[in-house]
mmCIF file of C-alpha atoms and ligand atoms in Angstrom:
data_model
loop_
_atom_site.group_PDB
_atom_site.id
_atom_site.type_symbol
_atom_site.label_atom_id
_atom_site.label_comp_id
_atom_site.label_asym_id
_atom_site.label_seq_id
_atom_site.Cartn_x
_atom_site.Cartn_y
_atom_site.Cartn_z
ATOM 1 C CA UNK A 1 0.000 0.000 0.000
ATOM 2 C CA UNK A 2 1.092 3.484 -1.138
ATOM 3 C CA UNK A 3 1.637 6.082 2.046
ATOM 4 C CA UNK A 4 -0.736 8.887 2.127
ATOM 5 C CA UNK A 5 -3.951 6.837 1.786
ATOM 6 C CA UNK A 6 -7.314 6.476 3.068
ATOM 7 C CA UNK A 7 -8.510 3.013 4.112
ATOM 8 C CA UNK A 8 -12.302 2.643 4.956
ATOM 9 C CA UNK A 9 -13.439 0.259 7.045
ATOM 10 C CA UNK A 10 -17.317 -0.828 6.665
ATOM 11 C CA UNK A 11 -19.422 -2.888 8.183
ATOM 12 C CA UNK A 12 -22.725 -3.946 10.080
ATOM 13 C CA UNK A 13 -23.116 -2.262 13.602
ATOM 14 C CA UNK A 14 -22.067 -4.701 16.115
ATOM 15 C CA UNK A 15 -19.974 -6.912 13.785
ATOM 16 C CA UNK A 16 -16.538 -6.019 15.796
ATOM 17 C CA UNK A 17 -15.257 -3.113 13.925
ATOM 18 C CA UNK A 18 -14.461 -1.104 16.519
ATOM 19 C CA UNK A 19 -13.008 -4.137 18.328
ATOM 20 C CA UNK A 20 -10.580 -5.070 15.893
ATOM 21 C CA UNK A 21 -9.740 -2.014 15.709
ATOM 22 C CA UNK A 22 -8.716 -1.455 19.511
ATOM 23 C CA UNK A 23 -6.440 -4.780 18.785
ATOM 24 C CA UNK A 24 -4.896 -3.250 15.780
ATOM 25 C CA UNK A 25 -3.988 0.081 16.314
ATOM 26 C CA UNK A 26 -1.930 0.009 19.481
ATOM 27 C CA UNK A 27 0.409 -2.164 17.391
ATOM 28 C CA UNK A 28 0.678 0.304 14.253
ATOM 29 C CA UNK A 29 1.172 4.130 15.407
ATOM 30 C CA UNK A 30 1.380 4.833 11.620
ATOM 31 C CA UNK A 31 -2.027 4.519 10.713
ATOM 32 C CA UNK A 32 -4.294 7.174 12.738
ATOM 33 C CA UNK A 33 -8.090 6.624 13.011
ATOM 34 C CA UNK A 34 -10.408 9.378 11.629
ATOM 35 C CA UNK A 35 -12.616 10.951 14.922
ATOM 36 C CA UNK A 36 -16.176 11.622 12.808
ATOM 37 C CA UNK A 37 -19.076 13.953 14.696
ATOM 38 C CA UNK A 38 -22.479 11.957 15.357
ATOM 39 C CA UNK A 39 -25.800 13.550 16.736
ATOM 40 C CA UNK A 40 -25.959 10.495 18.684
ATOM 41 C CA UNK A 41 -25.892 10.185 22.462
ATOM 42 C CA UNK A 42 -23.080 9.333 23.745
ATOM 43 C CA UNK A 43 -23.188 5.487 25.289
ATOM 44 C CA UNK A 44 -21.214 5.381 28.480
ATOM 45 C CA UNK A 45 -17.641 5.702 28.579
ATOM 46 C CA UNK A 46 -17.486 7.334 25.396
ATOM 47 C CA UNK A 47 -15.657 10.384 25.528
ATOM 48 C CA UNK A 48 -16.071 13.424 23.528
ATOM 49 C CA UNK A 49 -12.844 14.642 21.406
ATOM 50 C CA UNK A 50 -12.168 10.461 21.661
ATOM 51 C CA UNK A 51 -15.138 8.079 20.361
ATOM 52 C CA UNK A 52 -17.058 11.147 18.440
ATOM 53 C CA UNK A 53 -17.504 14.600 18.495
ATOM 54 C CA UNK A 54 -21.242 14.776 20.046
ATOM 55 C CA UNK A 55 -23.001 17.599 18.561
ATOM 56 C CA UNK A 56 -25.997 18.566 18.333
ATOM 57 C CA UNK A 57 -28.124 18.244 15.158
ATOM 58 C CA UNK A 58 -28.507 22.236 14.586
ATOM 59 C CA UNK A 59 -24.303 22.349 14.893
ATOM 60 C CA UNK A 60 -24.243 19.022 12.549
ATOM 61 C CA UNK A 61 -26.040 21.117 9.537
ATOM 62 C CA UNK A 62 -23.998 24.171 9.912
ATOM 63 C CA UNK A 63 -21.279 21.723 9.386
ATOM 64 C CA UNK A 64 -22.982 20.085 6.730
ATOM 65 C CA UNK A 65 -23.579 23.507 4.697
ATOM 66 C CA UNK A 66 -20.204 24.583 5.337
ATOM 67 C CA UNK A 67 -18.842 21.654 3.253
ATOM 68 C CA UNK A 68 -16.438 20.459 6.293
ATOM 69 C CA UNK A 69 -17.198 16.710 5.963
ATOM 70 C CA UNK A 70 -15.798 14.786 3.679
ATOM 71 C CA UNK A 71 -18.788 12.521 3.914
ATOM 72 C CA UNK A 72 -21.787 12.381 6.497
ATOM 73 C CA UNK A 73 -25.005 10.095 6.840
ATOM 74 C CA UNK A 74 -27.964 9.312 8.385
ATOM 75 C CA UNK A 75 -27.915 5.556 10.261
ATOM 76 C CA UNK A 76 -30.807 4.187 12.697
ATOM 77 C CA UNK A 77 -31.917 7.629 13.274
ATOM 78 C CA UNK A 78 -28.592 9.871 14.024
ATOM 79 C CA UNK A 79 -26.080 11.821 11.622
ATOM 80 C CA UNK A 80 -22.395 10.649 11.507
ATOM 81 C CA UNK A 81 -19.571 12.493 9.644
ATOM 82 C CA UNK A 82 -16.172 12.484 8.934
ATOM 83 C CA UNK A 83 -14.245 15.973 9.215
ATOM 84 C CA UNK A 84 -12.655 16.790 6.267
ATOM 85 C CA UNK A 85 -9.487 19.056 7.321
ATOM 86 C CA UNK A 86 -7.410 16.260 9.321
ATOM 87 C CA UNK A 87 -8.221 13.442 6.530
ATOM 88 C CA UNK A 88 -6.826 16.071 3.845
ATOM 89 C CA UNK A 89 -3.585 16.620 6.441
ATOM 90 C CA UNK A 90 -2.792 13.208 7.152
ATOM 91 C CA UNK A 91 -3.256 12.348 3.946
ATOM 92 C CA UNK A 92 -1.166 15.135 2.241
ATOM 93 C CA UNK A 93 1.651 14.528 4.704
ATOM 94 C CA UNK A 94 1.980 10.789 3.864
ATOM 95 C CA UNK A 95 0.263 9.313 6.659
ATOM 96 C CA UNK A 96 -2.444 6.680 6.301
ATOM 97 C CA UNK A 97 -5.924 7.243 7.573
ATOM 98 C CA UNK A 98 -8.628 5.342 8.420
ATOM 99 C CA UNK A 99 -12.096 5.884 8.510
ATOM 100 C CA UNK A 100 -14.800 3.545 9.984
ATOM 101 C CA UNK A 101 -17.635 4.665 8.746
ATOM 102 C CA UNK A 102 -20.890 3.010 7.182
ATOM 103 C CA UNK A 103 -22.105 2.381 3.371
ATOM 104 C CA UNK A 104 -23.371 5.579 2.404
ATOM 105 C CA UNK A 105 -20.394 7.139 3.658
ATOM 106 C CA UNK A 106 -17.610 4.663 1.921
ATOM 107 C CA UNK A 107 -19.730 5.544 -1.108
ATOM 108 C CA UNK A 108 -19.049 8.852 -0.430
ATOM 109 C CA UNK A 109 -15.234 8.168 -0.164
ATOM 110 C CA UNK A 110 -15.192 6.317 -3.478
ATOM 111 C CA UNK A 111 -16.036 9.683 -4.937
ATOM 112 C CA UNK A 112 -12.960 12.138 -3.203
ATOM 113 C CA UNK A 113 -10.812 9.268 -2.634
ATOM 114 C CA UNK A 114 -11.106 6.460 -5.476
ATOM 115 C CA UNK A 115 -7.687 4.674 -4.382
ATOM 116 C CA UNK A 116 -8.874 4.411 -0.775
ATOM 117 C CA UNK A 117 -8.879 0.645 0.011
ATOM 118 C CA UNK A 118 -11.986 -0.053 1.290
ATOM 119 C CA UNK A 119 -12.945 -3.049 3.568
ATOM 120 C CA UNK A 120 -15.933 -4.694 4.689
ATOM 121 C CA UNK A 121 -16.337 -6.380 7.887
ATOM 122 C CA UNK A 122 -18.978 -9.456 7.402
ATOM 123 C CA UNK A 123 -20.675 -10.983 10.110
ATOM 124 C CA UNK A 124 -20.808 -14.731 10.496
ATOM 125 C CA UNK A 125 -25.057 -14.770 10.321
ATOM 126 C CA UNK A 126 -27.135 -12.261 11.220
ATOM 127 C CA UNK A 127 -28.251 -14.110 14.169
ATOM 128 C CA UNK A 128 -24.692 -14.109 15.851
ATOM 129 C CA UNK A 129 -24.488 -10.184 14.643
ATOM 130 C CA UNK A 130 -28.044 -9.652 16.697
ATOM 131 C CA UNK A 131 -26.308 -11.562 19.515
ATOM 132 C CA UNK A 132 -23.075 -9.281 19.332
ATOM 133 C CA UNK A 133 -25.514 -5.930 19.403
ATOM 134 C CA UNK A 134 -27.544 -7.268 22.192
ATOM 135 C CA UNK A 135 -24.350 -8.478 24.320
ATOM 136 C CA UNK A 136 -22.554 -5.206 23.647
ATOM 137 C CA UNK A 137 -25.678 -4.166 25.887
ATOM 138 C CA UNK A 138 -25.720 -0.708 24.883
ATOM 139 C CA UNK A 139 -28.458 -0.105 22.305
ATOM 140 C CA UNK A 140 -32.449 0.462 23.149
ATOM 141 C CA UNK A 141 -34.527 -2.465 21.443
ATOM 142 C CA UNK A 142 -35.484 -0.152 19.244
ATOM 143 C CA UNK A 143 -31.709 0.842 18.137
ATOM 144 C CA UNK A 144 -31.454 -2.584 17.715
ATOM 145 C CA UNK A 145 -34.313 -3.138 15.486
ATOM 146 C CA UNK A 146 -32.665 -0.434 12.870
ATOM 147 C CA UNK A 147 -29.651 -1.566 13.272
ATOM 148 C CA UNK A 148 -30.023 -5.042 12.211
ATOM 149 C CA UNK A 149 -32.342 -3.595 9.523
ATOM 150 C CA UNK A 150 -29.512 -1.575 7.512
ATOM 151 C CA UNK A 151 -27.463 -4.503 8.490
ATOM 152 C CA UNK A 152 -28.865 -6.629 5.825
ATOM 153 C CA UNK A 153 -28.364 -3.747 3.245
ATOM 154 C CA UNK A 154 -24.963 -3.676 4.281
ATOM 155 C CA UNK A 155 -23.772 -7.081 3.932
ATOM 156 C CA UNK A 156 -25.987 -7.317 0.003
ATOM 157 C CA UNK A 157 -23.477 -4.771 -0.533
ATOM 158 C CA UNK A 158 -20.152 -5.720 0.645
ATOM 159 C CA UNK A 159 -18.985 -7.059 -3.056
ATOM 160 C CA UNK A 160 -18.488 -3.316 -4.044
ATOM 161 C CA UNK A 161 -15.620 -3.583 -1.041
ATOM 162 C CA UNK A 162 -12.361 -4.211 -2.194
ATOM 163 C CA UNK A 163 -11.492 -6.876 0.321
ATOM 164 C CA UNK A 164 -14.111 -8.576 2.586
ATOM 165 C CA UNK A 165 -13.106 -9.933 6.267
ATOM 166 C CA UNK A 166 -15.733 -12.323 8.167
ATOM 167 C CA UNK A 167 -15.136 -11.244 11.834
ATOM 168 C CA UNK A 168 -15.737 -15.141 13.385
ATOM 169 C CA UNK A 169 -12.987 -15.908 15.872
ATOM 170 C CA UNK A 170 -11.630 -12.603 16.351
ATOM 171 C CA UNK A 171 -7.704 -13.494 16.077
ATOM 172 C CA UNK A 172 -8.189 -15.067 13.193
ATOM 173 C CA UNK A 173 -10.171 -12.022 11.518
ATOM 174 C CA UNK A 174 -7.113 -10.241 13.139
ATOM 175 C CA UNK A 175 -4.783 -11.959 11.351
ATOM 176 C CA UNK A 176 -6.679 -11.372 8.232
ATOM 177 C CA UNK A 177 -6.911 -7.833 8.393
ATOM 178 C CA UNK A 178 -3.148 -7.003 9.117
ATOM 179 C CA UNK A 179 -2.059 -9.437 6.420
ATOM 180 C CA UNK A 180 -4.109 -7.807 4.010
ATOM 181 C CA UNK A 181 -3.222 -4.082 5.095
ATOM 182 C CA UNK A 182 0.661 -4.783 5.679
ATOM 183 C CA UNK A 183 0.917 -6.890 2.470
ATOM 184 C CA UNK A 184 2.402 -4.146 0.383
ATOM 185 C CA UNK A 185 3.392 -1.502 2.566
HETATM 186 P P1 ADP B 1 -18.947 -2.333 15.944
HETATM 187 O O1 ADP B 1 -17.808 -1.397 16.280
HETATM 188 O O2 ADP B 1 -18.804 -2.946 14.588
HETATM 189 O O3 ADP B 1 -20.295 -1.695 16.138
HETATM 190 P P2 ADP B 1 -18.123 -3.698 18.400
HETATM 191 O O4 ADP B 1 -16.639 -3.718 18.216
HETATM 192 O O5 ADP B 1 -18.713 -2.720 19.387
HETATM 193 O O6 ADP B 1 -18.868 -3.557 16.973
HETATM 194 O O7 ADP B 1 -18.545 -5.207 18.799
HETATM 195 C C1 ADP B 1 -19.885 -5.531 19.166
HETATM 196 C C2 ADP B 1 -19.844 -6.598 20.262
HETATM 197 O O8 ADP B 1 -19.354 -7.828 19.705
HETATM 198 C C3 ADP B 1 -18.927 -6.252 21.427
HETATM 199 O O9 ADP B 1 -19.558 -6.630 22.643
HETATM 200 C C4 ADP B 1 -17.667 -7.077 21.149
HETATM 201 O O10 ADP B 1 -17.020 -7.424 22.351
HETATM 202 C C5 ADP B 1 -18.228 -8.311 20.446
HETATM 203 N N1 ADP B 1 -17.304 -8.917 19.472
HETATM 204 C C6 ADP B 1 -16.534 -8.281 18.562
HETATM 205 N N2 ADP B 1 -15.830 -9.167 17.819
HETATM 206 C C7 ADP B 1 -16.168 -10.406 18.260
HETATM 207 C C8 ADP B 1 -15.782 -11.753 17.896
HETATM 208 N N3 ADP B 1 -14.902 -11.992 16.907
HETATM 209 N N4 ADP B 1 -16.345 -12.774 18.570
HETATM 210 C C9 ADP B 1 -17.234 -12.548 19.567
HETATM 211 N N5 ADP B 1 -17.637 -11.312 19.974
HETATM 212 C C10 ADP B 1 -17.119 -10.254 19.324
HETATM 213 P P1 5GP B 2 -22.434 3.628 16.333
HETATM 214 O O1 5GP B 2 -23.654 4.427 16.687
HETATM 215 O O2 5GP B 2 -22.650 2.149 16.568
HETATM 216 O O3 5GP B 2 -21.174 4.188 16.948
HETATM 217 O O4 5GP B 2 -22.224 3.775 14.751
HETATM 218 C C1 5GP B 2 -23.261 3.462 13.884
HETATM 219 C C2 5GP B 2 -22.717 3.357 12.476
HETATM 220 O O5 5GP B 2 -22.246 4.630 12.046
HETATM 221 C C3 5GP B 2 -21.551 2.390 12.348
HETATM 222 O O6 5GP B 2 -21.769 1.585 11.183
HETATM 223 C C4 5GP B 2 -20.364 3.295 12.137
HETATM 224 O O7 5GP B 2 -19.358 2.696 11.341
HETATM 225 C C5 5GP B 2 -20.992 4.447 11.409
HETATM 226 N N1 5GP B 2 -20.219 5.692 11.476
HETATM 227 C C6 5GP B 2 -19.441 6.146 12.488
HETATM 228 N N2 5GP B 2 -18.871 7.314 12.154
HETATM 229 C C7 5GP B 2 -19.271 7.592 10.891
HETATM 230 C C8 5GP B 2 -19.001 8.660 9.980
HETATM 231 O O8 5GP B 2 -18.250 9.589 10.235
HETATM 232 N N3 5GP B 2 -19.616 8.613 8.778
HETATM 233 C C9 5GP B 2 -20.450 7.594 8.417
HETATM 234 N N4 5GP B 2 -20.984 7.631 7.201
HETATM 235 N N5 5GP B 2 -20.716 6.565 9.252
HETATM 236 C C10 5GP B 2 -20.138 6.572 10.467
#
């Protein structure tokens, strides 16, 4: 992989992104994870400036109409975007970034960014994904009910990904992701 590149990384909610993730990134100081804004609560222990940037939804449109996402979307019911300025930075000073963010946004990406490498994270059945969300323990049963809604949009569209990692036993999808993002760089 080329420095100076945007990777996206897609996937249900609940499917382990942000899990593999945590794993991941300790290890490789070289690749910095995008922060995006959301108008959703925040769960607890998520920390503003960390997790997201909470805003509110008025703040999220004047954002929105003064261009500084690079992509935004609307999932179960919130808005989540990714701020421009820091992708363009990283990006423009050689540094890889990555942004985990869902569909509408990676097709977003595709648009500013058409050599970002873009990954999906699959879940093993939907049934094990609805067990991941409701074990997380963190969504109402109505969050849950949206979220495993899109979820099947998702997956019928993870071909468009470049590279598609089931997240089963999580060192193996570990292993998997690394191998594929430290393959050629
Ligand atoms: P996402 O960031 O995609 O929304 P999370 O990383 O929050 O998903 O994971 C959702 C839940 O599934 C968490 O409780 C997490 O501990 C669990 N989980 C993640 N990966 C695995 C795995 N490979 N096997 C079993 N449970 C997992
Ligand atoms: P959660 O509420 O579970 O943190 O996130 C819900 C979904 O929004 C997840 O699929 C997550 O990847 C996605 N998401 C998080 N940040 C962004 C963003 O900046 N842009 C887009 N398009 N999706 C995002």
């Amino acid at each position: 992989m080329a420095p100076g590149r945007v990777i996206v990384f897609t996937g249900p909610s609940g499917v382990g992104k942000g899990t593999l993730l945590r794993s991941l990134l300790p290890n490789h100081p070289e690749i910095h994870l995008s922060i995006s804004a959301t108008t959703r609560q925040p769960r607890p222990g998520e920390v503003d400036g960390q997790h997201y940037y909470f805003k509110d939804r008025e703040t999220f449109q004047s954002l929105i109409d003064a261009g500084e996402f690079l992509e935004w979307a609307e999932f179960a019911g919130n808005l989540y975007g990714t701020p421009r300025q820091p992708v363009v930075e990283r990006v423009d000073a050689g540094d890889l970034v990555i942004l985990e963010i869902e569909l509408e946004g990676a097709r977003q990406v595709r648009q500013t960014f058409p050599e970002a490498f873009q990954i999906f994270v699959m879940p093993p059945s939907l049934g094990i994904l609805e067990s991941r969300i409701r074990g997380r323990g963190q969504d109402s049963d109505e969050a849950i009910a949206r979220r495993l809604a899109r979820a099947e949009v998702e997956v019928a569209a993870a071909d468009e990904f470049d590279l598609q990692i089931t997240n089963g036993r999580l060192p193996q999808a570990l292993e998997e992701l690394e191998s594929a993002l430290f393959a050629t760089i």
